[in-house]
Short mmCIF file of C-alpha atoms and ligand atoms in Angstrom, two decimals:
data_model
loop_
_atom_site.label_atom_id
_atom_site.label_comp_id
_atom_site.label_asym_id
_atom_site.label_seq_id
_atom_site.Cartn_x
_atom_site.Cartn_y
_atom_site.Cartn_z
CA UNK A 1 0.00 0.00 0.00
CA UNK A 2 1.03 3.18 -1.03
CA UNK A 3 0.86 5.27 2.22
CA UNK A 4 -0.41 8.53 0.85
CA UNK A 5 -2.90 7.23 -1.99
CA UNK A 6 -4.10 4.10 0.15
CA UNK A 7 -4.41 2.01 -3.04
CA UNK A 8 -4.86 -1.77 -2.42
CA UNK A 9 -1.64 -2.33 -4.58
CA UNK A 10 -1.05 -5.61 -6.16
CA UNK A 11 -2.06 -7.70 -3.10
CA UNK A 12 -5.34 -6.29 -3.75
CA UNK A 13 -5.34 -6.97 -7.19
CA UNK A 14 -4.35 -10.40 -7.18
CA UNK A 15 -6.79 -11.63 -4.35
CA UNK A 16 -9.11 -13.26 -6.26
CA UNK A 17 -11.79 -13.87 -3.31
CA UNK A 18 -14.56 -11.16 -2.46
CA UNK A 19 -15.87 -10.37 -5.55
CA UNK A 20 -17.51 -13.55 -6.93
CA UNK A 21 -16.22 -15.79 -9.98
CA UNK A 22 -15.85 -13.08 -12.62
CA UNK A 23 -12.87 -12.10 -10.50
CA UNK A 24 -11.21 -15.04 -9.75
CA UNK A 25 -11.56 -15.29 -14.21
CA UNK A 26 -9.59 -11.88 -14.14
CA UNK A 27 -6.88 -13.20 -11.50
CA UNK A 28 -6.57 -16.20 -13.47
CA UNK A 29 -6.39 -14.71 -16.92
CA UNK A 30 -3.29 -12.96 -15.98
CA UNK A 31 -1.54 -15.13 -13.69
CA UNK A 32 -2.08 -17.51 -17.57
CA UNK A 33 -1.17 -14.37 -19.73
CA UNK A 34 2.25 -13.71 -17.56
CA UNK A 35 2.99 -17.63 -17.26
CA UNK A 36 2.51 -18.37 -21.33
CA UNK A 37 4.77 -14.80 -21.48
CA UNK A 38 7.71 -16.72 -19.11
CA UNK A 39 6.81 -20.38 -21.34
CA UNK A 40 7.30 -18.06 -24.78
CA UNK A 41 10.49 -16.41 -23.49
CA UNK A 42 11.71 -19.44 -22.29
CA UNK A 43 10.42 -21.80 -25.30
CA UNK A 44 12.13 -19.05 -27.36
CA UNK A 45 16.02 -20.21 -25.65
CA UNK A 46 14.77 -23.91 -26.01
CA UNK A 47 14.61 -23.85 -29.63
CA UNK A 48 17.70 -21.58 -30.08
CA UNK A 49 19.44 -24.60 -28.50
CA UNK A 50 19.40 -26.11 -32.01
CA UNK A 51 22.46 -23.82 -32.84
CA UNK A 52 24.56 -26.07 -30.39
CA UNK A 53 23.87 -28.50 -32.85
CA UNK A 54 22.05 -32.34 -32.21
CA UNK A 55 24.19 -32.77 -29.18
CA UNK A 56 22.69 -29.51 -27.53
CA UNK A 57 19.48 -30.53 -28.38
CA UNK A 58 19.13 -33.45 -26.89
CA UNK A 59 20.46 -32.57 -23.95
CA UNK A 60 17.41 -30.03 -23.65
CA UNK A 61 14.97 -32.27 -24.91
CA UNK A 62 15.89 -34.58 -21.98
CA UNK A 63 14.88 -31.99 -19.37
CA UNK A 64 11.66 -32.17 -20.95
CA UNK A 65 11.33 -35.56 -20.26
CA UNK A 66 12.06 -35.55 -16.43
CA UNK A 67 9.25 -35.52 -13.71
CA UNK A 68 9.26 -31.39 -13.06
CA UNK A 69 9.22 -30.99 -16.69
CA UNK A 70 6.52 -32.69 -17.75
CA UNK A 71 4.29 -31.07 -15.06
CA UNK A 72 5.42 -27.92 -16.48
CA UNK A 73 4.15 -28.71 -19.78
CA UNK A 74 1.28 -30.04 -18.06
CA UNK A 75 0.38 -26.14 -16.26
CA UNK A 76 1.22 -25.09 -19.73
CA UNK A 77 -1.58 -26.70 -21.10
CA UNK A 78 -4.09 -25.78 -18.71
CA UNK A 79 -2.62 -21.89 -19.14
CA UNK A 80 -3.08 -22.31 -22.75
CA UNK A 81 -6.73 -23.66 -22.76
CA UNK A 82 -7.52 -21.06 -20.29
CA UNK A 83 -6.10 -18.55 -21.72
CA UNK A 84 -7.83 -19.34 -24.85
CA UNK A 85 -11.54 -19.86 -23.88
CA UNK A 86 -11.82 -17.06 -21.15
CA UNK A 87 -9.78 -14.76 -23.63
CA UNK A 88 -12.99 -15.19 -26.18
CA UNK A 89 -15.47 -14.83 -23.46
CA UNK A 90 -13.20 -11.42 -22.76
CA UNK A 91 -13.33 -9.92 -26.06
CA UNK A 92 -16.58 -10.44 -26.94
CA UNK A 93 -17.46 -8.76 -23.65
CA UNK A 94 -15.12 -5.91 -24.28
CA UNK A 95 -17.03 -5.41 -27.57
CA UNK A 96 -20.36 -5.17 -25.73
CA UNK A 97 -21.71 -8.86 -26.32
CA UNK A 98 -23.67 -10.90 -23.94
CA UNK A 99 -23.51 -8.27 -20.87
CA UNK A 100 -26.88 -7.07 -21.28
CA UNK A 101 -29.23 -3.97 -21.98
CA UNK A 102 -29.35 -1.15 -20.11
CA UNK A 103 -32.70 -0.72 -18.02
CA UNK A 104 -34.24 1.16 -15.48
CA UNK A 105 -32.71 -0.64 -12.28
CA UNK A 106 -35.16 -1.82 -9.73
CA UNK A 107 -34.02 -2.80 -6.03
CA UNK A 108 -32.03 -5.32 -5.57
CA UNK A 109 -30.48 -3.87 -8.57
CA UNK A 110 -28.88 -7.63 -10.17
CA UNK A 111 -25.82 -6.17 -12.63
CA UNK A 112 -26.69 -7.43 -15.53
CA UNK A 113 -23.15 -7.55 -16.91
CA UNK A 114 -22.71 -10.23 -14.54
CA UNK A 115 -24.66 -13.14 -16.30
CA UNK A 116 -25.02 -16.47 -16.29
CA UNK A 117 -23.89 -16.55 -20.01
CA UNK A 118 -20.35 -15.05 -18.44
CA UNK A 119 -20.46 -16.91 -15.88
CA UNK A 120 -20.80 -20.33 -17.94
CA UNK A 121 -18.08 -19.21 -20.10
CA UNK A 122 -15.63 -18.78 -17.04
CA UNK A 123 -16.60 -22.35 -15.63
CA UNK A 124 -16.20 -23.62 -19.26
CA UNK A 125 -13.02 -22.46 -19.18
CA UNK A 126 -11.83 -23.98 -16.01
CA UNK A 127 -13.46 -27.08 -16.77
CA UNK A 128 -11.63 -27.33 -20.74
CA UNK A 129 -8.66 -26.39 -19.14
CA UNK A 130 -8.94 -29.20 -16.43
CA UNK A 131 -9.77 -32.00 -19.19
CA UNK A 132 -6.68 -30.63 -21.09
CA UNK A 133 -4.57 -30.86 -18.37
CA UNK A 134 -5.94 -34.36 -17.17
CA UNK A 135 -5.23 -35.69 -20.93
CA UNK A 136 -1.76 -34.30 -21.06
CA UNK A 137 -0.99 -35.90 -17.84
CA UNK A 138 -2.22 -39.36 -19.37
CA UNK A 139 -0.18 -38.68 -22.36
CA UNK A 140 3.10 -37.28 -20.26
CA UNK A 141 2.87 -40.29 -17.43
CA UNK A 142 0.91 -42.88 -19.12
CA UNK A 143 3.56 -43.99 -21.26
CA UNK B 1 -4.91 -3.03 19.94
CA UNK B 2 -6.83 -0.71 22.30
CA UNK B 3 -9.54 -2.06 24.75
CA UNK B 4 -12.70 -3.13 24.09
CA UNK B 5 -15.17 -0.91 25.23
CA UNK B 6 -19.20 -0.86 25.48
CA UNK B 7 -21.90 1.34 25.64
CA UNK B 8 -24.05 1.33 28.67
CA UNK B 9 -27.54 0.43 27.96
CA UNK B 10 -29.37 2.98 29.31
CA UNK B 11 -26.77 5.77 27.38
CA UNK B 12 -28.10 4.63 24.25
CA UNK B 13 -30.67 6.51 22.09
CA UNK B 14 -32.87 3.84 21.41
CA UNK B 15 -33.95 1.21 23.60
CA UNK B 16 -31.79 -1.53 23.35
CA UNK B 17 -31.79 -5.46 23.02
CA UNK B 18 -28.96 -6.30 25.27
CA UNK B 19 -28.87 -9.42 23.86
CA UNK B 20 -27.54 -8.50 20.58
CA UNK B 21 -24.28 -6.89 20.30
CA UNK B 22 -21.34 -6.31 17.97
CA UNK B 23 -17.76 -5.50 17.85
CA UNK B 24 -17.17 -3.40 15.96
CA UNK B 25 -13.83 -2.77 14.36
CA UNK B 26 -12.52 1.25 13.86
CA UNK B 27 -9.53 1.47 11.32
CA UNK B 28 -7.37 4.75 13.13
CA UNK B 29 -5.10 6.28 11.18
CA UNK B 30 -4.10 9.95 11.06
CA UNK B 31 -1.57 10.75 7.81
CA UNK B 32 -0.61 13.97 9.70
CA UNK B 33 0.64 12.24 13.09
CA UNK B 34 0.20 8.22 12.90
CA UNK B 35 3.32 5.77 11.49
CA UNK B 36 0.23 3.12 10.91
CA UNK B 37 -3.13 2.07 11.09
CA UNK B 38 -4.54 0.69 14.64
CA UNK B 39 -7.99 -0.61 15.29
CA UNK B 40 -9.89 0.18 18.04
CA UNK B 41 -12.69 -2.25 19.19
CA UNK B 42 -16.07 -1.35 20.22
CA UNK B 43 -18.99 -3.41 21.52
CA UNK B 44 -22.08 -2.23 20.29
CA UNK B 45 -25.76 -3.11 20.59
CA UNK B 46 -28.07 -3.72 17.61
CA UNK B 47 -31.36 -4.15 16.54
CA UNK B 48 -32.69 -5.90 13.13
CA UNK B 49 -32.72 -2.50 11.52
CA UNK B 50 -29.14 -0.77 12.72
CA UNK B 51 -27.06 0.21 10.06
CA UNK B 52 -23.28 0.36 10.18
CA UNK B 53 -23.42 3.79 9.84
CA UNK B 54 -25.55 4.38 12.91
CA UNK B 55 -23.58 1.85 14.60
CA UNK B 56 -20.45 4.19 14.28
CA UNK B 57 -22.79 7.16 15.25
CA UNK B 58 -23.25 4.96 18.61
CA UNK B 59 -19.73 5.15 19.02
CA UNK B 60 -19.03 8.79 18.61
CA UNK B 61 -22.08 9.83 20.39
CA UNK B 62 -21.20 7.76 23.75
CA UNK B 63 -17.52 6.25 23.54
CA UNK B 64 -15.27 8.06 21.34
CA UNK B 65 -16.72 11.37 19.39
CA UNK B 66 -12.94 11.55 17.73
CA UNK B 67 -13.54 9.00 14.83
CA UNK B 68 -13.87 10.61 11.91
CA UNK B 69 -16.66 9.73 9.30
CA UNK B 70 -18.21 11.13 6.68
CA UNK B 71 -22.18 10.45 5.84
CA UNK B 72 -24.99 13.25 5.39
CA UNK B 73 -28.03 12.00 3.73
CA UNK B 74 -28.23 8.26 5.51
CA UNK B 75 -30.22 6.95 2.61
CA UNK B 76 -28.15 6.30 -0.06
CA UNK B 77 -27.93 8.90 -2.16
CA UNK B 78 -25.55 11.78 -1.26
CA UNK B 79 -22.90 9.03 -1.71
CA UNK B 80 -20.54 9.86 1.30
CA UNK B 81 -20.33 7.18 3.27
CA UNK B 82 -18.84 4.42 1.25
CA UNK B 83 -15.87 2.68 3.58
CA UNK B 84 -15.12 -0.94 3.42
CA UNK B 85 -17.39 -3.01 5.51
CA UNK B 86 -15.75 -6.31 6.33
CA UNK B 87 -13.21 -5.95 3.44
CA UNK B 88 -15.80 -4.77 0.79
CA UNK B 89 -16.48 -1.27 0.04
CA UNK B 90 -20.01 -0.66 0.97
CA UNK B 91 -22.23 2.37 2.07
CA UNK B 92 -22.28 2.26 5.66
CA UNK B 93 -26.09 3.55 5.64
CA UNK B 94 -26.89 0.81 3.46
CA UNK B 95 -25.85 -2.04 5.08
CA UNK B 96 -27.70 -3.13 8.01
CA UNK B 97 -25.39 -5.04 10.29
CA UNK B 98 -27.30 -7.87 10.71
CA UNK B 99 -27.00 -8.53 7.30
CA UNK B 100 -23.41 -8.87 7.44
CA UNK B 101 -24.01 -11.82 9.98
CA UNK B 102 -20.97 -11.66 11.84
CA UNK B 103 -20.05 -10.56 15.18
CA UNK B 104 -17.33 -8.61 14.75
CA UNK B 105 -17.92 -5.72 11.63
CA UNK B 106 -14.73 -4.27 10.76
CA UNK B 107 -14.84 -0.63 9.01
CA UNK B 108 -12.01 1.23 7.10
CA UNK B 109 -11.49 3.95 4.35
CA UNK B 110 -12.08 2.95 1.30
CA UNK B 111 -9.24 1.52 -0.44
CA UNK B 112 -7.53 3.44 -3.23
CA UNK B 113 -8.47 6.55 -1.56
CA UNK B 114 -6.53 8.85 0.03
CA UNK B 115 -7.18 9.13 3.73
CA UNK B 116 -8.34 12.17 5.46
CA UNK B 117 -8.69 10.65 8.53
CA UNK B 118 -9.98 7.12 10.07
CA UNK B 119 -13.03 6.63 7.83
CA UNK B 120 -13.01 9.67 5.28
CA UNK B 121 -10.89 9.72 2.49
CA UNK B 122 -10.23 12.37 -0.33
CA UNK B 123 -12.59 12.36 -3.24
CA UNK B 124 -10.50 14.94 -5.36
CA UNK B 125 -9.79 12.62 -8.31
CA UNK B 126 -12.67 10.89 -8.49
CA UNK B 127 -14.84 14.34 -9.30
CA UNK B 128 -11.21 15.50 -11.67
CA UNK B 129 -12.04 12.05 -13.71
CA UNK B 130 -15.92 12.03 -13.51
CA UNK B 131 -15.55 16.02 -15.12
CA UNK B 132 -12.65 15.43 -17.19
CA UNK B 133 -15.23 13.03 -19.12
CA UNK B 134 -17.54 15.99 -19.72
CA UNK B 135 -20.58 15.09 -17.49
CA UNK B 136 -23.02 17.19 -19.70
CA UNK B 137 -25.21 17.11 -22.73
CA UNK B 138 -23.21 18.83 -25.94
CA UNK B 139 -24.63 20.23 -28.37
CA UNK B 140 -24.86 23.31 -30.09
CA UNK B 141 -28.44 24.84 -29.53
CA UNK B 142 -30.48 25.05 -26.72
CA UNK B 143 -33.85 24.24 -26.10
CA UNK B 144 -34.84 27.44 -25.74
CA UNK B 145 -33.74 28.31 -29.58
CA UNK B 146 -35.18 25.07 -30.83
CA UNK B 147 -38.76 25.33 -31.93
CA UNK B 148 -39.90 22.44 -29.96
CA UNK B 149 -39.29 24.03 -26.83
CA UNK B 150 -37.39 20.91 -25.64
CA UNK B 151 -35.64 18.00 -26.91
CA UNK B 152 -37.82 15.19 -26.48
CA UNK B 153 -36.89 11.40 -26.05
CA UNK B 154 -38.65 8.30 -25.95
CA UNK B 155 -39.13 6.25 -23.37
CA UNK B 156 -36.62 3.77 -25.22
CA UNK B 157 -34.23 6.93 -25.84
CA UNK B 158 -34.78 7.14 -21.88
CA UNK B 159 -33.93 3.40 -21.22
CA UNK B 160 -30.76 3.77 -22.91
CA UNK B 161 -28.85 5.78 -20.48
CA UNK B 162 -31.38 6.27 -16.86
CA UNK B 163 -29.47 3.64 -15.32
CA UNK B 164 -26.22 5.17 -15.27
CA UNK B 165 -27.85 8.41 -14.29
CA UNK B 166 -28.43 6.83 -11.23
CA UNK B 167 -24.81 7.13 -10.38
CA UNK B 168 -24.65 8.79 -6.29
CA UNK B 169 -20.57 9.46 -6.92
CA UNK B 170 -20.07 7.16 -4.10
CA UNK B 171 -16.88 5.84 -5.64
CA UNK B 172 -17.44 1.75 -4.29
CA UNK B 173 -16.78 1.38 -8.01
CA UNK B 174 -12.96 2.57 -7.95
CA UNK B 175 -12.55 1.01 -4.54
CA UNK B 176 -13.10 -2.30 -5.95
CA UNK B 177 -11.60 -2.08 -9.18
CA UNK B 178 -8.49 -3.94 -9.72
CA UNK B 179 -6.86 -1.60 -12.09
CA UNK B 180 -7.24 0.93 -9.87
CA UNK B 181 -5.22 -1.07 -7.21
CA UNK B 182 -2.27 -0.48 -8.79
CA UNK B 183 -2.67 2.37 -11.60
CA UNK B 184 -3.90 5.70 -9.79
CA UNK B 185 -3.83 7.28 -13.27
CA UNK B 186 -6.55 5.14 -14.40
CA UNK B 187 -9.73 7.36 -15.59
CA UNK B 188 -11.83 4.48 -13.22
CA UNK B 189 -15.25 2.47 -13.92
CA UNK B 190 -17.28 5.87 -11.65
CA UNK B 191 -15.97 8.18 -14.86
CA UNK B 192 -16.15 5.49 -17.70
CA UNK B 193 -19.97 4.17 -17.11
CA UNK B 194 -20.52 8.32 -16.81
CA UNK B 195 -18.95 8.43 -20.27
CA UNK B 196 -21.51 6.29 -21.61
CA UNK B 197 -23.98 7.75 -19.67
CA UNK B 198 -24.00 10.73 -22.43
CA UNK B 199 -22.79 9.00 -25.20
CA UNK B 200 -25.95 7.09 -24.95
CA UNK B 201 -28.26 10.04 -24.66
CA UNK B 202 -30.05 10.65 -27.73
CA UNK B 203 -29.32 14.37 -26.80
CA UNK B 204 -26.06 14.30 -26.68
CA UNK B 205 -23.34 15.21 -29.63
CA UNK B 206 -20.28 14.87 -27.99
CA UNK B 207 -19.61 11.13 -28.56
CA UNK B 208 -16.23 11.84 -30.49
CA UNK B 209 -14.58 14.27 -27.89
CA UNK B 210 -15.44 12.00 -25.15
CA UNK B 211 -14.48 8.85 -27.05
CA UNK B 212 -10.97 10.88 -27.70
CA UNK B 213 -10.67 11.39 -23.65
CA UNK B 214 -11.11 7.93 -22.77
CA UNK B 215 -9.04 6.29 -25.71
CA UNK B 216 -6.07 6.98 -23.45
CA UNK B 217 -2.77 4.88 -21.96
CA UNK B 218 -4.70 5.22 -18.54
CA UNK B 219 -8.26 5.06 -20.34
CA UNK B 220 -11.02 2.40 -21.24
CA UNK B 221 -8.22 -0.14 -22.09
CA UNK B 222 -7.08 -0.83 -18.63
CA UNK B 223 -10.14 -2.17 -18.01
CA UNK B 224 -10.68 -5.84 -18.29
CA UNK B 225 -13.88 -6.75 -17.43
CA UNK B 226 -13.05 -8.24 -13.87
CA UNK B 227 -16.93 -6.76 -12.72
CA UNK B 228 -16.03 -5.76 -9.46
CA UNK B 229 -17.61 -2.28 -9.98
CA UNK B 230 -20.77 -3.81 -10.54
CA UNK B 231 -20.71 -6.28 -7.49
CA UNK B 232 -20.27 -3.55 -5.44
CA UNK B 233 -22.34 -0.46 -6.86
CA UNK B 234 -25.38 0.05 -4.46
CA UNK B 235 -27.22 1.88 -7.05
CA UNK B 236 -27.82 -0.79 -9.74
CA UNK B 237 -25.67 1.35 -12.34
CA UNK B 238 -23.64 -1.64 -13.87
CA UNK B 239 -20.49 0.37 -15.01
CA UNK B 240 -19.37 -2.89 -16.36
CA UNK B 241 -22.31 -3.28 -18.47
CA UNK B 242 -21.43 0.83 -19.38
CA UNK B 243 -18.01 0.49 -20.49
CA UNK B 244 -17.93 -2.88 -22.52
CA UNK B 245 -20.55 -0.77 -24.53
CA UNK B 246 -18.72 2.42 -24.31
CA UNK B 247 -15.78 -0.09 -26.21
CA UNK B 248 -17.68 -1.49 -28.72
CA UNK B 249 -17.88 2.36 -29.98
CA UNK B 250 -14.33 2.19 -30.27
CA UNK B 251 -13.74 -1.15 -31.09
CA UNK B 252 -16.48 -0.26 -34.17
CA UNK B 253 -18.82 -2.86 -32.94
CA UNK B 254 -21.42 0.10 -32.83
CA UNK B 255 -22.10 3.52 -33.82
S1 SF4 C 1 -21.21 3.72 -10.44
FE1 SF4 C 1 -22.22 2.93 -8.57
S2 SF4 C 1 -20.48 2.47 -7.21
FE2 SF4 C 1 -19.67 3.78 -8.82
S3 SF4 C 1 -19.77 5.85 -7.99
FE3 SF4 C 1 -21.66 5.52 -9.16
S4 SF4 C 1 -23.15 4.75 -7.66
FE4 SF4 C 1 -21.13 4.56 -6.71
S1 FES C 2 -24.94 8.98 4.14
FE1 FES C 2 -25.53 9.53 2.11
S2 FES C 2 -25.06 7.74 0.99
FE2 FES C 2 -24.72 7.11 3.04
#
């Protein structure tokens, strides 16, 4: 917290309870968006490791086929998915679909941005990314 | 953590239900003199009806008349009393405490605020943003030059935009946002769903200037749709709803 300006800072931010579903979407949108950023950077030295010629290569491929790394690829998966199916559900908000019509409110005044269709997209994305994870873990281990 | 202290029964206003009682939780915190924020604990009686706010009246009146608060119309609709109830901006006239359904109802300033003192905070840049977006019809003529005397709408013109007239200025919206958690240049979902507010007035003719304001580094792009402003706006003005549409404008979507 900023002293002077009292803003919740990124604790605040990032703490996905309080506000219902449609913010735990938003917390987990960007924790995906900055872990696929860290998987491109990272998938970006991987392949450059093709300049050490086959030796180098294999070598790196073999990380990728320990324990730790193919959990990583695993959460990559389930990023990706995520990433993907809430990030449609985003823009077409963003471009004014499915969040309703404006009205005159009545008490309890019910948002009507905040809709079931939004809300099934953000459990269809958890749930897709869940089944993608589950079959790249069968792929990964069941071997 | 200072001691818990009570009101007497027979020093209250109202006659009380000794059965029922709260603590309740006072964020301290002077800018001016204080290193950090304490809390000081109160035990508080209340009936079915109390509201937070009157519960911190309690306080002042009999136990401590130095917490500061801010509140004038207690009925929702000067917008000053908005302080975060159990860690969720709320108005503190609005919320009955028994709705809360806790026994101990902690208050503080609303976050991403500046503090005044204890419960108030600065509102400074929330009215800079909400006039920086022009909160007025523009247009040309008046309706006392037109010939029809005034500008009439619809009733559907009317639907298009009453709801975010409703907006009190309470600023729950910017509390909650997470954008503005971190980015205190962000114009905020209070001045955004006010943006739409006369974009989507039939009367209005100043879509493109206002459009221009809010395309901005710190504008409507920072937002991304998280809601929070709507959870949290006791007036039923949706700014979520209002912005997403105030982007399709921009994004060409509509016109
Ligand atoms: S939009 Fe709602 S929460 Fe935001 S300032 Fe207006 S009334 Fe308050
Ligand atoms: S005192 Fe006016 S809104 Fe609460």
């Amino acid at each position: 917290m900023t002293r002077d300006e009292n803003k919740e800072g990124i604790r605040g931010m990032a703490n996905p309870g309080r506000y219902g579903i449609e913010r735990v979407a938003y917390w987990l949108m960007r924790l995906s968006g900055l872990g696929l950023l860290a998987y491109f950077v990272a998938h970006i030295y991987e392949t450059s490791n093709i300049l050490r010629g086959k030796v180098g290569w294999d070598e790196l491929l073999e990380m990728t086929q320990t324990m730790e790394g193919h959990i990583l690829l695993t959460i990559v998966i389930a990023m990706c998915v995520f990433h993907t199916v809430n990030g449609i559900r985003v823009m077409l908000g963003h471009g004014g679909v499915g969040v309703g019509r404006p009205a005159r409110p009545d008490y309890p005044y019910k948002s009507a941005s905040q809709n079931y269709r939004h809300k099934i997209g953000i459990y269809s994305a958890i749930l897709l990314a869940a089944v993608a994870m589950m079959y790249g873990l069968a792929v990964m281990f069941g071997e | 953590m200072a001691q818990l202290v009570g009101i007497a029964n027979e020093q209250a206003s109202t006659p009380l239900s000794p059965s029922k009682s709260i603590t309740l939780r006072i964020s301290r915190f002077n800018p001016g003199h204080d290193e950090s924020r304490k809390f000081m604990d109160f035990a508080v009686p209340y009936e079915n009806w109390t509201t937070v706010l009157e519960a911190i009246l309690e306080v002042k009146k009999h136990l401590d008349h130095s917490v500061a608060v801010r509140y004038s119309c207690r009925q929702a609709t000067c917008g000053s009393c908005g302080m975060m109830i159990n860690g969720r901006p709320r108005l503190a006239c609005f919320t009955k405490i028994s709705e809360l359904d806790s026994d101990v109802v902690t208050v503080e300033p609303m976050n991403n605020f500046p503090i005044i003192r204890d419960l108030a905070v600065k509102f400074e840049r929330l009215f800079e943003t909400h006039q920086k977006i022009k909160p007025y019809i523009i247009r040309e003529d008046t309706e006392l030059e037109s010939d029809e005397r005034e500008f009439l709408q619809s009733p559907k013109e009317v639907e298009q935009y009453i709801q975010f007239a409703n907006c009190i200025k309470c600023g729950l919206c910017n509390s909650a946002c997470p954008t503005m958690a971190t980015d205190s240049s962000f114009v905020g979902p209070q001045a955004l769903a006010q943006a739409y507010r006369y974009v989507a007035d039939s009367r209005d003719k100043g879509k493109d200037s206002r459009l221009k304001i809010i395309d901005d580094s710190h504008g409507i792009w920072r937002c991304h749709f998280a809601g929070s402003c709507s959870q949290v706006c006791p007036k039923g003005v949706d700014p979520a709803m209002g912005i997403q549409l105030l982007r399709g404008y921009l994004l060409g979507f509509k016109d």
